[in-house]
Amino acid sequence: MSFTTDHTFHIGEQHSRNGKPNQDYALSGTFENGLAYIIVSDGCSSGGLTDIGSRLMVLATKQALVEISATINPFENPNAIELVNQRRDTLLEQFRRALDLEYQDLLATCLWAISSSEFTLVNLTGDGIVAIQTEAGLTIEQFEWDKNMPYYPAYRLNQTDSLFIETHGDEPYPFRQTRLSEESGEYCSPKSTLEGMSGWSVQIESSKLISLALFTDGVEQIDSLGYKEAVERLMAFKSTSGQFAVRRMNRFLKEVNTSGRGAIDDISYAVINFDES
Amino acid sequence: MSQDMESFKIGSGFQFSGSTIEDLGSSEYTLVTIALDESGSISNFEDQIRDMLIAAIEACFSSPYSNNLLVRVIRFGSQYSRQNGNGVDEIHGFKSLGEIDVNDYPTLRGGGATPLNDSVYSGVGAMNTYADSLVDLDFNVNGITFVITDGGENSSVATTKMVKDELKRSITGEVMESHVSILIGIDNGYGYAKDELDNYKDETGIDQFIWAGEATKGKLAKLADFVSQSISSTSQALGTGGPSQKISATI
């Protein structure tokens, strides 16, 4: 099995209009050990320098994946996700101190996936969308928090988990997973604050996958376009060579920007394509 | 043809080549075609035209968008009419600057009549066809075509209508974001071609006609400068949805 990966990120209309930076970041590629990876992060708009925070989140995650996958088999070790996220957080703390950043600068979501020819492992902390294309069709897993207040790994770093729990205290199920599947239909699973804080993960046999994409929640904020259609259009690759995700996103934005506000929020995605041949 | 090039057909027996699209690394490209007259009347300044071509291509290397250029160079003369390309010989198909070695450009050997229609049809037709394939795969594309000649049409397979239709297709915005065509006339000492080429521009719908005057070394150096600046301006316009800013031609 071979992989092609690509990623892209764009500033949204709101940040562009207000002179704010793009707070999304994405990265993809293949490690020396042959594992393909994709990572996206969305910095909190009301945080600090979260444009830097989202970049550091992605770079720390990439480094953690490199290190952990060099020492254990991430698809067999049940602690792999925890080990990766812990190492990521340790690196983030080091970056924060070295750059004299505040914790609020690091308020950013984190979605990552790694693939070998046997398995693919996906993990989400915060919100966003995981799109899984198989022979059976497209499955879109959407994750959202009430009040648009997602859990960020930086809360744990700053030991402010309890404040986060308090914020969502009066809501029994503030975290929701909505699945739109061409194969199995629609499904919604409300989750408690604690469940949401531990995020979501899945391991899939790579042979079942055609492509896997991670999106920040910007894909849910396209003027006059539902996220299902936006994801479907962004997954409709005409080819999977070169900068295939960049090209698809550019064409998509050109089309949606012709009427209304286009992409209102920053938008990013990263994709792995699986080729059995 | 090298392994990373593929061949395409335009119609009426015209063919061209271009880099394998699956191998292209950027998401947007400016297509450039330079067509050089190789009819008998250029025989006194063949070397200067080659030098002009080399200078124009070398100048493109310093463009900030040099990685987003795909350049095709053709020559035309009735001596090529018996071959597959009708009156056109492709020196190289659409390829990135990094794959072009200007030392490989052949010395021109003037001979035969001027298949001007063939050159414009091949130039713009190939660009439309290649751009079509790129746009199908979500690439963003615009283009610029230069046809450099010292005389009017007198021996083509392609008709004026064919040329007109391709030029029209190139500017509708359906294929490329924008396309600019420039006909450049050079004086071979007789000077009679100026009006004829000006009329040809109007008749076919070419965007711009520039009379470069006598084919002296100095003027051809200025022409090379104009060509490279126009290419740079076209690549800067890519993504804006509009055509490039016109470069004033003081040659």
XYZ file of C-alpha atoms in Angstrom:
528
model
C 0.000 0.000 0.000
C 1.205 3.508 -0.749
C 0.070 6.868 0.583
C -0.205 10.372 -0.747
C -0.766 13.193 1.721
C -1.469 16.887 1.460
C -2.761 19.739 3.619
C -3.913 23.310 3.273
C -5.116 26.195 5.465
C -6.805 29.504 4.639
C -7.768 32.607 6.528
C -11.516 33.145 6.937
C -13.450 36.223 5.897
C -13.938 37.367 9.499
C -10.254 37.348 10.435
C -9.266 38.806 7.085
C -11.735 41.673 7.475
C -10.651 42.403 11.047
C -6.917 42.291 10.343
C -6.407 39.186 12.467
C -4.097 36.315 11.514
C -5.149 32.867 10.342
C -5.400 30.761 13.498
C -5.625 27.407 11.718
C -2.666 25.261 10.821
C -2.227 21.889 9.105
C 0.606 19.574 8.188
C 1.031 16.203 6.473
C 3.729 13.893 5.187
C 5.481 10.613 5.729
C 7.928 9.793 8.532
C 11.233 8.015 7.927
C 9.679 4.832 9.318
C 7.092 4.910 6.513
C 4.089 6.034 8.566
C 1.943 8.704 6.922
C 0.618 11.478 9.154
C -1.897 14.315 9.033
C -2.477 16.960 11.707
C -4.756 20.004 11.931
C -5.258 22.569 14.680
C -7.640 25.499 15.203
C -6.544 28.292 17.526
C -9.154 29.842 19.817
C -10.333 33.230 18.480
C -10.705 34.700 21.944
C -7.362 33.323 23.165
C -3.987 34.988 22.886
C -1.481 34.459 20.117
C -3.278 31.321 19.015
C -2.025 31.592 15.443
C 1.314 30.633 17.003
C -0.428 28.244 19.415
C -2.016 26.222 16.614
C 1.313 25.961 14.798
C 3.117 24.871 17.927
C 0.327 22.365 18.602
C 0.813 20.808 15.163
C 4.612 20.803 15.327
C 4.638 19.365 18.857
C 2.188 16.658 17.778
C 4.312 15.780 14.773
C 7.414 15.486 16.934
C 5.536 13.417 19.528
C 4.320 11.062 16.795
C 7.857 10.671 15.457
C 9.261 9.895 18.903
C 6.512 7.597 20.144
C 6.196 5.638 16.892
C 9.942 5.031 17.056
C 9.661 3.354 20.441
C 6.343 1.477 20.369
C 3.961 0.085 17.773
C 1.206 2.708 18.048
C -1.378 0.357 16.534
C -0.792 -2.391 19.095
C -0.012 -0.486 22.269
C -3.285 0.520 24.009
C -1.535 3.504 25.612
C -0.262 4.925 22.341
C -2.701 7.851 22.135
C -2.055 8.846 25.723
C 1.702 8.614 25.220
C 1.578 10.755 22.068
C -0.622 13.405 23.662
C 1.456 13.485 26.848
C 4.663 13.898 24.888
C 2.977 16.601 22.771
C 1.964 18.468 25.919
C 5.481 18.184 27.382
C 6.908 19.662 24.186
C 4.274 22.410 24.182
C 5.235 23.383 27.716
C 8.904 23.530 26.675
C 8.026 25.717 23.673
C 5.859 27.940 25.866
C 8.676 28.556 28.318
C 11.322 29.034 25.647
C 9.193 31.586 23.820
C 7.792 33.214 26.973
C 4.210 32.540 25.862
C 1.073 32.521 28.001
C -1.146 29.447 28.302
C -3.893 31.342 26.505
C -1.593 31.549 23.488
C -1.712 27.762 23.277
C -5.508 27.422 23.245
C -5.876 25.288 20.120
C -7.596 22.069 19.116
C -5.654 19.035 17.946
C -6.687 16.396 15.397
C -4.106 13.871 14.252
C -3.898 10.593 12.383
C -1.132 8.170 11.462
C -1.297 5.337 8.968
C 0.688 2.219 8.252
C -0.262 -0.174 5.493
C -2.146 -2.214 8.120
C -3.821 0.343 10.374
C -4.809 3.969 10.746
C -5.141 5.632 14.128
C -7.129 8.871 14.578
C -7.377 11.121 17.621
C -9.326 14.334 18.249
C -9.125 16.777 21.144
C -11.483 19.755 20.881
C -13.774 20.006 17.889
C -13.702 19.522 14.136
C -14.535 16.900 11.579
C -13.086 13.523 10.616
C -14.106 12.365 7.125
C -13.609 8.705 6.247
C -13.995 7.587 2.649
C -14.329 3.830 2.121
C -15.713 1.653 -0.664
C -19.034 1.786 1.223
C -19.165 5.586 1.004
C -18.280 8.687 2.967
C -18.691 8.888 6.747
C -18.492 12.321 8.336
C -17.856 12.422 12.092
C -18.570 15.894 13.441
C -17.575 16.908 16.975
C -18.846 20.045 18.649
C -19.107 21.616 22.084
C -21.969 23.703 23.425
C -21.423 27.476 23.307
C -18.627 26.808 20.816
C -16.328 26.328 23.824
C -14.216 23.269 23.026
C -11.759 21.578 25.318
C -8.143 22.480 24.531
C -5.070 20.475 25.599
C -3.635 23.711 27.030
C -6.245 23.616 29.821
C -4.602 20.485 31.166
C -1.165 22.083 30.857
C -2.338 25.075 32.859
C -4.153 22.827 35.337
C -7.441 24.601 34.591
C -9.477 21.512 33.754
C -11.691 22.162 36.771
C -12.557 25.651 35.492
C -13.476 24.132 32.141
C -15.700 21.574 33.860
C -17.359 24.374 35.829
C -17.996 26.352 32.647
C -19.961 23.477 31.195
C -21.264 22.517 34.625
C -24.968 23.062 34.037
C -25.008 21.101 30.792
C -25.208 17.296 31.142
C -24.019 16.565 27.603
C -22.098 19.537 26.196
C -20.031 17.465 23.735
C -21.723 15.920 20.710
C -20.600 13.478 18.088
C -22.773 13.484 14.968
C -22.177 10.831 12.343
C -23.432 11.226 8.791
C -22.777 7.997 6.970
C -23.703 6.969 3.450
C -23.580 3.397 4.722
C -25.311 3.543 8.115
C -27.242 6.814 8.117
C -27.268 9.523 10.778
C -26.377 9.083 14.417
C -25.900 11.555 17.242
C -24.151 10.762 20.499
C -24.249 13.395 23.258
C -21.412 13.066 25.748
C -20.586 14.457 29.165
C -17.922 17.074 29.797
C -15.457 14.474 31.085
C -16.072 12.210 28.088
C -15.566 15.147 25.758
C -12.340 16.140 27.473
C -10.856 12.743 26.792
C -11.571 13.314 23.102
C -12.358 10.743 20.458
C -10.242 8.149 18.748
C -10.628 5.299 16.335
C -8.415 2.649 14.760
C -9.336 1.468 11.263
C -7.842 -1.128 8.958
C -6.038 0.855 6.268
C -7.107 -1.596 3.574
C -10.699 -0.409 4.068
C -9.820 3.231 3.459
C -9.757 5.223 0.256
C -9.025 8.509 1.980
C -9.113 10.077 5.411
C -9.345 13.797 6.101
C -9.219 15.918 9.240
C -10.932 19.315 9.171
C -11.038 22.203 11.585
C -14.543 23.518 12.270
C -14.114 26.226 9.600
C -15.639 23.756 7.153
C -18.886 24.116 9.118
C -18.951 27.871 8.559
C -19.217 28.366 4.829
C -21.829 30.976 3.976
C -25.038 29.304 2.724
C -23.502 25.838 2.597
C -23.975 22.959 5.022
C -20.891 21.180 6.316
C -21.908 17.886 4.707
C -21.850 19.379 1.232
C -18.676 21.337 1.997
C -16.875 18.174 3.147
C -18.148 16.185 0.165
C -16.908 18.832 -2.245
C -13.530 19.083 -0.520
C -13.152 15.303 -0.679
C -13.993 15.114 -4.400
C -10.387 14.895 -5.552
C -9.868 14.778 -9.304
C -6.377 13.423 -8.751
C -4.321 12.596 -5.678
C -0.912 13.733 -6.862
C 1.068 16.847 -5.972
C -0.786 19.532 -4.038
C -4.141 17.835 -4.512
C -5.750 19.199 -1.332
C -4.429 22.710 -1.997
C -5.895 22.623 -5.498
C -9.260 21.259 -4.302
C -9.496 23.863 -1.529
C -8.521 26.711 -3.894
C -11.169 25.677 -6.400
C -13.737 25.229 -3.621
C -13.026 28.671 -2.128
C -13.152 30.279 -5.556
C -16.610 28.782 -6.039
C -18.031 29.626 -2.604
C -16.530 33.111 -2.570
C -18.504 34.131 -5.651
C -21.614 34.653 -3.535
C -21.943 35.786 0.042
C -19.121 35.699 2.546
C -17.548 32.397 1.489
C -15.458 30.837 4.256
C -16.413 32.880 7.303
C -13.974 31.196 9.709
C -10.406 30.029 9.060
C -10.506 26.670 7.315
C -7.971 23.886 7.065
C -7.752 20.223 6.254
C -5.184 17.484 5.857
C -5.688 14.290 3.870
C -4.198 10.827 3.476
C -5.049 8.885 0.333
C -4.578 5.132 0.351
C -3.549 3.300 -2.778
C -3.728 -0.492 -2.594
C -1.630 -0.925 -5.728
C 10.509 12.730 -25.660
C 11.618 12.360 -22.054
C 9.672 10.116 -19.706
C 8.077 12.964 -17.793
C 6.404 14.453 -20.859
C 3.173 13.315 -22.451
C 1.826 14.051 -25.906
C -1.494 15.647 -26.807
C -3.441 16.276 -30.004
C -5.139 19.537 -30.856
C -6.903 18.799 -34.126
C -6.156 18.907 -37.861
C -2.964 16.923 -37.268
C -1.414 19.335 -34.779
C 0.288 17.833 -31.739
C 2.225 19.059 -28.759
C 3.797 17.788 -25.571
C 3.629 18.836 -21.933
C 4.932 17.749 -18.554
C 2.989 14.827 -17.113
C 0.259 16.566 -15.156
C 0.278 14.022 -12.327
C 3.925 14.976 -11.658
C 3.327 18.722 -11.300
C 4.062 19.944 -7.786
C 2.407 23.379 -7.645
C -1.277 24.202 -7.554
C -1.264 26.933 -10.199
C 0.620 27.646 -13.388
C 1.170 30.302 -16.003
C 1.521 28.686 -19.419
C 3.918 30.427 -21.783
C 4.379 29.789 -25.481
C 7.037 31.428 -27.598
C 6.716 30.854 -31.342
C 9.701 31.803 -33.519
C 9.614 32.432 -37.239
C 12.117 30.286 -39.095
C 11.180 31.263 -42.644
C 13.814 32.112 -45.235
C 13.706 35.853 -44.608
C 15.188 35.558 -41.094
C 18.389 34.034 -42.433
C 20.433 37.176 -41.702
C 19.599 37.287 -38.004
C 19.049 33.698 -36.943
C 21.642 33.926 -34.159
C 20.165 37.126 -32.753
C 16.723 35.522 -32.496
C 18.176 32.534 -30.659
C 20.071 34.898 -28.324
C 16.822 36.789 -27.705
C 15.051 33.541 -26.807
C 17.822 32.524 -24.408
C 17.886 35.968 -22.760
C 14.088 35.949 -22.316
C 14.063 32.476 -20.753
C 17.064 33.185 -18.513
C 15.385 36.358 -17.232
C 12.354 34.294 -16.207
C 14.500 32.367 -13.721
C 14.681 35.456 -11.493
C 10.894 35.867 -11.400
C 9.358 35.249 -7.951
C 6.896 32.967 -9.721
C 9.516 31.027 -11.675
C 8.347 27.737 -10.117
C 4.877 28.329 -11.508
C 5.826 28.703 -15.173
C 5.434 26.020 -17.825
C 7.097 27.108 -21.057
C 6.702 25.773 -24.586
C 8.918 26.916 -27.484
C 8.076 26.273 -31.130
C 9.471 27.393 -34.465
C 7.562 27.663 -37.690
C 8.394 27.531 -41.393
C 7.006 25.678 -44.371
C 10.009 23.313 -44.191
C 8.138 21.618 -41.327
C 4.894 21.229 -43.264
C 5.667 17.703 -44.356
C 6.190 16.584 -40.784
C 3.503 15.806 -38.201
C 3.328 19.310 -36.824
C 2.227 20.869 -40.082
C 4.243 24.094 -40.396
C 5.401 23.908 -36.793
C 8.317 22.229 -35.038
C 8.151 21.939 -31.250
C 11.551 22.703 -29.719
C 10.127 21.652 -26.372
C 6.667 21.212 -24.920
C 5.279 22.793 -21.733
C 7.925 22.247 -19.102
C 9.116 23.971 -15.966
C 12.087 26.334 -16.117
C 14.162 23.948 -14.035
C 13.958 21.410 -16.820
C 15.025 23.793 -19.548
C 18.674 24.023 -20.560
C 18.948 27.079 -22.780
C 22.150 25.678 -24.271
C 20.011 23.017 -25.896
C 18.150 25.572 -27.986
C 19.009 24.853 -31.614
C 20.493 27.335 -34.022
C 17.712 28.531 -36.300
C 18.087 27.869 -40.031
C 15.852 30.167 -42.031
C 14.161 28.514 -44.988
C 10.740 28.217 -46.566
C 7.581 30.286 -46.353
C 5.685 31.629 -43.310
C 2.894 29.423 -41.900
C 1.754 32.107 -39.460
C -1.716 30.622 -38.989
C -0.149 27.270 -38.107
C 2.078 28.891 -35.490
C -0.742 30.786 -33.756
C -3.106 27.814 -34.018
C -0.491 25.497 -32.544
C 0.529 28.038 -29.896
C -2.925 28.938 -28.630
C -4.574 25.589 -29.424
C -1.976 23.662 -27.439
C -2.338 26.097 -24.576
C -6.127 25.707 -24.523
C -5.883 21.916 -24.637
C -3.209 21.640 -21.955
C -4.975 24.222 -19.758
C -8.196 22.218 -20.111
C -6.451 19.146 -18.710
C -4.936 21.156 -15.856
C -8.197 22.880 -14.930
C -9.948 19.492 -14.902
C -7.611 18.531 -12.062
C -8.294 21.759 -10.113
C -5.143 23.609 -11.196
C -5.511 27.365 -11.565
C -4.140 28.437 -14.957
C -3.537 31.511 -17.078
C -1.367 31.991 -20.143
C 0.579 34.206 -22.503
C 1.551 33.521 -26.113
C 4.214 35.352 -28.098
C 4.506 34.924 -31.846
C 7.627 36.529 -33.260
C 7.730 36.911 -37.044
C 9.059 39.051 -39.850
C 6.271 38.338 -42.290
C 2.622 37.582 -42.839
C 0.787 34.358 -43.434
C 1.494 32.582 -46.721
C 1.619 28.803 -46.318
C -0.508 27.380 -43.502
C -2.648 24.316 -43.088
C -4.668 26.055 -40.380
C -7.215 28.586 -41.578
C -7.725 32.073 -40.189
C -11.060 30.879 -38.777
C -9.325 28.081 -36.871
C -6.904 30.623 -35.379
C -9.721 32.999 -34.527
C -11.752 30.257 -32.814
C -8.834 29.135 -30.632
C -8.033 32.717 -29.650
C -11.684 33.304 -28.805
C -11.773 30.144 -26.666
C -8.638 31.248 -24.823
C -10.178 34.461 -23.533
C -13.691 33.394 -22.560
C -12.506 32.398 -19.091
C -13.921 28.907 -19.520
C -10.494 27.331 -19.907
C -7.904 29.698 -18.518
C -8.418 32.446 -15.991
C -6.963 34.805 -18.613
C -4.840 34.622 -21.733
C -2.856 37.287 -23.556
C -1.628 36.886 -27.134
C 1.091 39.123 -28.508
C 2.225 39.292 -32.106
C 5.697 40.777 -32.458
C 6.871 41.950 -35.850
C 10.522 42.375 -36.655
C 11.856 44.213 -39.686
C 13.954 42.081 -41.972
C 15.122 45.125 -43.903
C 12.153 45.472 -46.236
C 9.674 46.750 -43.695
C 6.605 45.737 -45.641
C 5.286 43.369 -42.956
C 4.217 46.002 -40.433
C 0.795 46.835 -41.898
C 0.162 43.254 -42.890
C 0.793 42.005 -39.362
C -1.258 44.794 -37.843
C -4.169 43.722 -40.048
C -3.548 40.078 -39.119
C -3.872 40.974 -35.461
C -7.293 42.567 -36.080
C -8.436 39.805 -38.368
C -7.658 36.992 -35.919
C -8.338 38.684 -32.606
C -4.778 38.673 -31.263
C -4.648 41.019 -28.272
C -1.588 43.071 -29.042
C 0.711 43.826 -31.977
C 4.152 45.223 -31.373
C 6.440 46.365 -34.128
C 9.951 45.821 -32.867
C 11.638 47.423 -35.857
C 14.945 46.296 -37.226
C 16.342 43.067 -35.867
C 19.451 44.602 -34.343
C 21.191 43.115 -31.329
C 20.087 46.018 -29.112
C 16.453 45.830 -30.195
C 16.289 42.080 -29.760
C 17.756 42.469 -26.270
C 14.927 44.902 -25.467
C 12.492 42.438 -26.977
C 13.821 39.711 -24.662
C 13.301 42.080 -21.749
C 9.724 42.791 -22.852
C 8.959 39.076 -23.192
C 10.294 38.188 -19.731
C 8.545 41.169 -18.080
C 5.254 40.243 -19.748
C 5.607 36.666 -18.508
C 6.324 37.922 -15.002
C 3.304 40.235 -15.099
C 1.058 37.404 -16.305
C 2.190 35.077 -13.524
C 1.604 37.830 -10.949
C -1.966 38.212 -12.212
C -2.733 34.520 -11.691
C -5.388 34.112 -9.025
C -6.746 37.635 -9.406
C -9.270 36.503 -11.989
C -8.185 39.181 -14.436
C -5.598 39.694 -17.141
C -2.082 40.906 -16.448
C -1.024 44.517 -16.551
C 0.252 45.430 -19.992
C 3.988 46.013 -20.157
C 4.727 49.052 -22.279
C 6.715 47.996 -25.276
C 9.450 50.467 -26.108
C 11.612 48.361 -28.317
